[in-house]
Amino acid sequence: HLDSVTNGTERTPRVPEIVSVVPDRILDTRPDSAVNFTGSKPAAGSTLTVPVAGVGSARVPDDAKAVYLNVTAARTETRGYITVFPCDEDRPEASSFNPDPIRTTAGLIPAVLDADGNVCIYTNSSTDLIVDVNAFVPSTSDYTPVVPERLFDSRQSTPIAAGSETVIDVTGVGSADLADDTKAVAVAVTSLRTDANGYVTIYSCDDDAPTASNLNTSVGERRANLTTTAVSGDGTICVFSNRSTDLLVDLVGAFPASSAYVPTTPERLLDTRASSRVNYTGAKPIAGQIIELQVRGAGTDVPRDAGTVVLNVTGLQADGRGFVAAFPCGEPRPTTSNLNLTGLTTAAMVVAKFGDNDRVCIYTGPSAHVLVDIMGHSP
């Protein structure tokens, strides 16, 4: 039977907001790539058109509202920024993440497809690009992708004070003008000019600051990550930083009240540090180890009909350079990655598909500590 009708579209509780897939690489400009070499290294100031719909094993449909892409920049020549946008629209001012000549950087990006099923990637510095499909938003979803819009920029006033909470309005503001009853938002958060290494947590102002984190700040580095968070009753989200830093917050999407997506208060599911006081769950993984993470049945009580989970994965104290990959247990480990380990504490949002026995598998190339926080789930 029909449980509700939304915008003329019949919906049931099992209509997915996000369809996660086994991660699939659709672009790799590195000439020594053994996976999917697709062209030469992009020049500074260039825009690359990347076919997405119908490509590879992910089979993103032509009418998808958006696609979640993990974009990696490697062998970057100078510091800069990357912007992902639909090719039939003007390039927005907001950036998706920041490449770095010293290390490989990556970011999960909810990108809107153009009419031909492509996305465009602009880079203002010459860099190799690797693009993996993690999930897509079907046409039946209530999720609303928006042209990236800046909600907050502390550079216009004063840096965020260490240990402070900042309240940011997200409904009824800017060109997006989100409805007052918006359930959750997707935001890109960037830190810069940090006075000490630390962390940033984004959460609903209706809740206390959780023990989980979304972004790791670093002195002399510009760090960015995507996150989803519930919107409080007064249309705000809260940001806590344990160090003084400048912060930029860009709105990239919204889940309205009718959405089946369930944002949760961030909760730590995995922490391999023996010194952890939150949820120590085992020894530091050895190189090449796969952790089978039980997601359903945690404190957030993920329901049986959930098919996709949104996680924040952090890697730290790595014994060498390498990567972390999340994938459904029971499937072969894909050739894709979610997080690059470069000697710094680095976090990345992951949209993951449930695998065998309600588990998500986490692979780490070198030995490294791994932290996993749950942020939400979808049918």
Coordinates of C-alpha atoms in Angstrom, one line a residue:
H1 CA 0.0 0.0 0.0
L2 CA 1.0 3.6 -0.3
D3 CA 2.2 5.3 2.8
S4 CA 2.5 8.8 1.5
V5 CA 2.4 11.0 -1.6
T6 CA 5.2 13.5 -2.0
N7 CA 5.2 16.1 -4.8
G8 CA 2.9 13.9 -6.8
T9 CA 5.3 10.9 -6.5
E10 CA 4.0 7.8 -4.8
R11 CA 6.5 6.7 -2.1
T12 CA 6.9 3.8 0.2
P13 CA 9.3 3.5 3.2
R14 CA 11.7 1.5 1.0
V15 CA 12.2 4.2 -1.7
P16 CA 15.9 4.9 -1.4
E17 CA 17.3 8.4 -1.0
I18 CA 20.8 7.2 -1.8
V19 CA 21.7 4.1 -3.8
S20 CA 25.2 2.9 -2.8
V21 CA 27.2 0.8 -5.2
V22 CA 30.3 -1.3 -5.1
P23 CA 32.8 1.5 -5.8
D24 CA 33.8 1.8 -9.4
R25 CA 36.7 3.8 -11.0
I26 CA 35.6 5.8 -14.0
L27 CA 38.6 8.1 -14.5
D28 CA 42.4 7.9 -13.9
T29 CA 44.7 10.2 -15.7
R30 CA 47.9 8.6 -14.4
P31 CA 49.8 7.0 -17.3
D32 CA 51.0 4.2 -15.1
S33 CA 47.5 3.3 -14.0
A34 CA 46.5 -0.3 -14.5
V35 CA 42.8 0.3 -13.8
N36 CA 41.3 2.8 -16.2
F37 CA 43.7 5.2 -17.8
T38 CA 41.6 7.7 -19.6
G39 CA 43.7 10.6 -20.8
S40 CA 46.6 12.9 -20.1
K41 CA 47.2 14.9 -16.9
P42 CA 44.9 18.0 -16.8
A43 CA 46.7 21.3 -17.3
A44 CA 46.3 24.2 -14.9
G45 CA 43.1 26.1 -15.6
S46 CA 41.5 23.2 -17.5
T47 CA 38.1 21.7 -17.3
L48 CA 37.7 17.9 -17.9
T49 CA 34.4 16.4 -19.0
V50 CA 33.7 13.1 -17.3
P51 CA 31.0 10.7 -18.6
V52 CA 29.2 9.2 -15.6
A53 CA 25.7 7.9 -16.5
G54 CA 25.7 4.4 -17.8
V55 CA 29.5 4.1 -17.4
G56 CA 31.2 1.1 -15.7
S57 CA 29.7 -1.3 -13.3
A58 CA 27.9 1.3 -11.2
R59 CA 25.4 2.0 -14.1
V60 CA 24.3 5.4 -12.8
P61 CA 20.9 6.1 -14.6
D62 CA 20.6 9.0 -17.0
D63 CA 17.9 10.6 -14.8
A64 CA 19.8 10.5 -11.5
K65 CA 19.5 13.7 -9.5
A66 CA 23.1 13.5 -8.3
V67 CA 26.1 11.2 -8.0
Y68 CA 28.5 10.7 -5.1
L69 CA 32.1 10.8 -6.5
N70 CA 35.3 10.3 -4.7
V71 CA 37.7 12.5 -6.5
T72 CA 41.5 12.2 -5.8
A73 CA 44.3 14.6 -6.9
A74 CA 47.8 13.2 -7.2
R75 CA 51.1 14.5 -8.5
T76 CA 49.8 18.1 -8.1
E77 CA 52.2 20.8 -9.3
T78 CA 51.1 23.7 -7.1
R79 CA 48.5 24.3 -4.4
G80 CA 45.1 25.1 -5.7
Y81 CA 41.4 24.0 -5.8
I82 CA 39.1 21.7 -7.7
T83 CA 35.5 22.3 -8.5
V84 CA 33.0 19.7 -9.7
F85 CA 29.8 20.9 -11.5
P86 CA 27.3 20.0 -14.2
C87 CA 28.8 20.8 -17.6
D88 CA 25.7 22.6 -18.8
E89 CA 25.9 25.2 -16.0
D90 CA 28.5 27.9 -15.3
R91 CA 31.3 26.9 -12.9
P92 CA 30.4 28.1 -9.4
E93 CA 32.7 30.1 -7.2
A94 CA 32.8 27.4 -4.4
S95 CA 35.5 24.7 -4.5
S96 CA 35.1 21.0 -3.9
F97 CA 38.5 20.3 -2.3
N98 CA 42.1 21.5 -2.4
P99 CA 44.9 19.5 -4.1
D100 CA 48.4 19.7 -2.6
P101 CA 51.8 19.2 -4.2
I102 CA 53.2 17.5 -1.1
R103 CA 50.6 14.8 -0.7
T104 CA 47.7 13.0 -2.4
T105 CA 44.4 14.5 -1.5
A106 CA 40.8 13.4 -2.0
G107 CA 37.2 14.4 -1.3
L108 CA 33.7 12.9 -1.6
I109 CA 31.5 15.1 -3.7
P110 CA 27.8 15.1 -4.4
A111 CA 27.8 16.1 -8.1
V112 CA 24.9 17.0 -10.4
L113 CA 24.9 15.5 -13.9
D114 CA 24.3 17.5 -17.0
A115 CA 21.7 16.6 -19.6
D116 CA 24.1 14.1 -21.2
G117 CA 25.0 12.4 -18.0
N118 CA 28.4 14.1 -17.5
V119 CA 30.1 16.1 -14.8
C120 CA 32.8 18.7 -15.3
I121 CA 35.9 18.9 -13.2
Y122 CA 37.9 22.2 -13.1
T123 CA 41.4 22.4 -11.6
N124 CA 43.3 25.6 -11.3
S125 CA 46.6 23.7 -10.9
S126 CA 48.0 20.9 -13.1
T127 CA 47.2 17.5 -11.3
D128 CA 46.4 13.9 -12.1
L129 CA 42.7 13.1 -11.3
I130 CA 41.2 9.8 -10.2
V131 CA 37.4 9.5 -10.0
D132 CA 35.4 6.7 -8.3
V133 CA 31.6 6.3 -8.2
N134 CA 30.4 5.5 -4.7
A135 CA 26.6 6.1 -5.0
F136 CA 23.9 8.0 -6.8
V137 CA 20.7 9.8 -5.9
P138 CA 17.8 8.4 -7.9
S139 CA 15.1 10.5 -9.6
T140 CA 12.6 9.3 -7.0
S141 CA 14.6 10.8 -4.1
D142 CA 13.5 13.8 -2.2
Y143 CA 17.1 14.9 -1.8
T144 CA 17.7 18.4 -3.3
P145 CA 21.2 19.1 -4.8
V146 CA 22.0 22.8 -4.8
V147 CA 24.6 24.9 -6.6
P148 CA 27.3 25.1 -3.9
E149 CA 26.7 28.2 -1.8
R150 CA 28.8 29.6 1.1
L151 CA 26.9 29.8 4.4
F152 CA 29.7 30.8 6.6
D153 CA 33.2 32.3 6.3
S154 CA 35.1 33.3 9.4
R155 CA 37.7 35.2 7.4
Q156 CA 35.0 37.9 7.1
S157 CA 35.2 38.5 10.9
T158 CA 37.5 36.6 13.3
P159 CA 38.8 33.0 13.5
I160 CA 36.8 30.4 15.4
A161 CA 38.1 30.3 19.0
A162 CA 39.5 27.1 20.5
G163 CA 36.8 25.1 22.3
S164 CA 33.9 27.2 20.9
E165 CA 30.6 26.3 19.4
T166 CA 29.5 28.3 16.3
V167 CA 25.8 28.4 15.2
I168 CA 25.1 28.6 11.5
D169 CA 21.7 29.4 9.9
V170 CA 20.9 27.0 7.1
T171 CA 17.2 27.4 6.4
G172 CA 15.6 30.5 4.9
V173 CA 18.9 32.0 3.9
G174 CA 20.8 32.5 0.6
S175 CA 19.6 31.5 -2.9
A176 CA 18.8 28.0 -1.7
D177 CA 16.2 29.4 0.8
L178 CA 15.6 26.0 2.4
A179 CA 12.3 25.3 4.1
D180 CA 12.1 25.7 7.9
D181 CA 11.3 22.0 8.3
T182 CA 14.4 20.7 6.4
K183 CA 15.5 17.5 7.9
A184 CA 19.2 17.4 7.1
V185 CA 21.8 19.2 4.9
A186 CA 25.0 18.2 3.2
V187 CA 27.8 20.7 3.7
A188 CA 31.4 21.0 2.7
V189 CA 33.6 22.2 5.6
T190 CA 37.1 23.7 5.1
S191 CA 39.6 24.7 7.7
L192 CA 42.6 26.9 7.2
R193 CA 45.0 29.1 9.2
T194 CA 44.8 26.7 12.1
D195 CA 46.9 27.5 15.1
A196 CA 47.3 23.8 16.2
N197 CA 46.4 20.3 15.0
G198 CA 42.9 19.4 16.1
Y199 CA 39.4 18.4 15.0
V200 CA 36.0 19.9 14.0
T201 CA 32.6 18.4 14.7
I202 CA 29.4 19.3 12.9
Y203 CA 26.0 18.4 14.5
S204 CA 22.4 19.5 15.1
C205 CA 22.2 22.4 17.7
D206 CA 19.4 20.4 19.3
D207 CA 22.1 17.9 20.5
D208 CA 25.2 18.1 22.7
A209 CA 28.5 18.0 20.9
P210 CA 29.2 14.3 20.1
T211 CA 32.6 12.5 20.7
A212 CA 32.8 11.9 16.9
S213 CA 34.6 14.3 14.5
N214 CA 34.2 15.3 10.8
L215 CA 37.4 17.1 9.9
N216 CA 41.0 17.2 11.2
T217 CA 42.7 20.5 11.2
S218 CA 46.4 20.8 10.6
V219 CA 48.9 23.7 10.9
G220 CA 49.9 25.1 7.5
E221 CA 47.3 23.0 5.7
R222 CA 43.9 23.7 4.1
R223 CA 41.7 20.7 5.0
A224 CA 38.2 19.9 3.7
N225 CA 35.6 17.2 4.1
L226 CA 31.9 16.6 3.2
T227 CA 29.4 15.8 5.9
T228 CA 25.7 15.4 6.4
T229 CA 24.0 16.6 9.6
A230 CA 20.5 17.0 11.0
V231 CA 19.1 20.5 11.1
S232 CA 17.9 21.7 14.5
G233 CA 14.3 22.9 15.2
D234 CA 15.3 26.5 14.6
G235 CA 17.0 25.8 11.3
T236 CA 20.6 25.8 12.4
I237 CA 23.6 23.5 12.6
C238 CA 26.4 23.7 15.1
V239 CA 30.2 23.5 14.6
F240 CA 32.6 22.8 17.4
S241 CA 36.4 23.2 16.9
N242 CA 38.9 22.3 19.6
R243 CA 41.5 24.6 18.1
S244 CA 41.4 28.1 16.8
T245 CA 41.0 28.1 13.0
D246 CA 39.3 29.8 10.2
L247 CA 36.3 27.8 8.8
L248 CA 34.4 27.9 5.5
V249 CA 31.0 26.1 5.3
D250 CA 29.3 25.5 1.9
L251 CA 25.9 24.1 1.4
V252 CA 25.8 21.4 -1.3
G253 CA 22.4 19.7 -0.8
A254 CA 19.4 19.2 1.5
F255 CA 17.1 16.4 2.7
P256 CA 13.5 17.8 3.1
A257 CA 11.1 16.7 5.8
S258 CA 9.6 14.1 3.5
S259 CA 13.0 12.4 2.9
A260 CA 13.6 8.8 3.9
Y261 CA 17.2 9.6 4.8
V262 CA 17.8 9.5 8.6
P263 CA 20.5 11.7 9.9
T264 CA 21.9 10.4 13.2
T265 CA 23.8 12.0 16.1
P266 CA 27.3 11.1 15.1
E267 CA 28.4 8.0 17.0
R268 CA 31.8 6.3 17.0
L269 CA 31.6 2.7 15.8
L270 CA 35.3 1.9 15.6
D271 CA 38.5 3.2 17.2
T272 CA 41.7 1.1 17.1
R273 CA 43.7 3.3 19.4
A274 CA 44.2 1.6 22.8
S275 CA 44.2 5.0 24.4
S276 CA 40.7 5.7 23.2
R277 CA 38.1 6.4 25.8
V278 CA 35.2 6.2 23.4
N279 CA 34.9 2.8 21.7
Y280 CA 38.2 0.9 21.5
T281 CA 37.5 -2.1 19.3
G282 CA 40.8 -3.8 18.6
A283 CA 44.5 -3.4 17.9
K284 CA 46.0 -1.2 15.2
P285 CA 45.3 -3.0 11.8
I286 CA 48.4 -4.5 10.1
A287 CA 49.2 -3.7 6.5
G288 CA 46.7 -5.1 4.1
Q289 CA 44.2 -6.0 6.8
I290 CA 40.4 -5.9 6.3
I291 CA 38.2 -4.9 9.2
E292 CA 34.6 -6.3 9.1
L293 CA 32.6 -3.5 10.8
Q294 CA 29.2 -4.3 12.3
V295 CA 27.1 -1.3 11.6
R296 CA 23.5 -2.4 12.2
G297 CA 22.5 -2.8 15.8
A298 CA 24.8 -0.1 17.1
G299 CA 23.6 2.6 19.5
T300 CA 22.0 4.4 16.6
D301 CA 19.8 1.3 16.0
V302 CA 20.1 1.2 12.2
P303 CA 16.9 -0.5 10.9
R304 CA 16.7 -3.7 8.9
D305 CA 15.5 -1.9 5.8
A306 CA 18.5 0.4 5.6
G307 CA 20.7 -0.4 2.5
T308 CA 23.1 2.5 2.7
V309 CA 25.1 4.0 5.5
V310 CA 26.9 7.3 5.7
L311 CA 30.2 7.1 7.6
N312 CA 33.1 9.4 8.4
V313 CA 36.3 7.4 8.2
T314 CA 39.6 8.7 9.7
G315 CA 43.1 7.3 9.2
L316 CA 46.0 8.3 11.5
Q317 CA 49.5 7.2 12.6
A318 CA 50.0 5.3 9.3
D319 CA 53.3 3.5 9.0
G320 CA 53.6 4.5 5.3
R321 CA 51.8 6.0 2.4
G322 CA 48.7 4.2 1.1
F323 CA 45.0 4.2 1.1
V324 CA 41.8 3.1 2.9
A325 CA 38.9 1.6 1.0
A326 CA 35.4 0.9 2.2
F327 CA 33.2 -1.7 0.5
P328 CA 30.4 -4.2 1.2
C329 CA 31.6 -7.3 2.9
G330 CA 31.2 -10.4 0.7
E331 CA 32.2 -8.5 -2.4
P332 CA 35.8 -8.6 -3.9
R333 CA 37.8 -5.6 -2.7
P334 CA 37.5 -2.9 -5.4
T335 CA 40.5 -1.1 -6.9
T336 CA 39.1 2.2 -5.7
S337 CA 39.9 4.2 -2.6
N338 CA 38.1 6.5 -0.1
L339 CA 41.0 8.0 1.9
N340 CA 44.7 8.6 1.3
L341 CA 47.1 8.0 4.1
T342 CA 50.0 10.6 3.9
G343 CA 51.3 10.9 7.4
L344 CA 48.6 13.4 8.6
T345 CA 45.4 12.6 10.4
T346 CA 42.9 12.6 7.5
A347 CA 39.1 12.1 7.4
A348 CA 36.7 11.4 4.6
M349 CA 33.0 10.9 4.3
V350 CA 32.0 7.5 2.9
V351 CA 28.7 6.4 1.4
A352 CA 28.7 2.6 1.8
K353 CA 26.6 -0.3 0.9
F354 CA 25.8 -3.0 3.5
G355 CA 27.4 -6.3 2.8
D356 CA 27.1 -9.8 4.3
N357 CA 25.8 -10.0 7.8
D358 CA 25.1 -6.3 7.9
R359 CA 28.8 -5.4 7.7
V360 CA 30.9 -2.8 5.9
C361 CA 34.5 -3.9 5.2
I362 CA 37.4 -1.4 5.7
Y363 CA 40.7 -2.1 4.0
T364 CA 43.9 -0.3 4.9
G365 CA 47.0 -0.6 2.8
P366 CA 49.8 0.3 5.3
S367 CA 49.3 -0.3 9.0
A368 CA 47.3 2.6 10.4
H369 CA 44.8 3.4 13.1
V370 CA 41.2 3.7 11.8
L371 CA 38.3 5.6 13.3
V372 CA 34.7 5.2 12.0
D373 CA 31.7 7.4 12.9
I374 CA 28.2 6.8 11.6
M375 CA 26.3 9.9 10.4
G376 CA 23.1 8.6 8.8
H377 CA 21.4 5.9 6.8
S378 CA 18.9 5.4 4.0
P379 CA 16.7 2.6 2.7

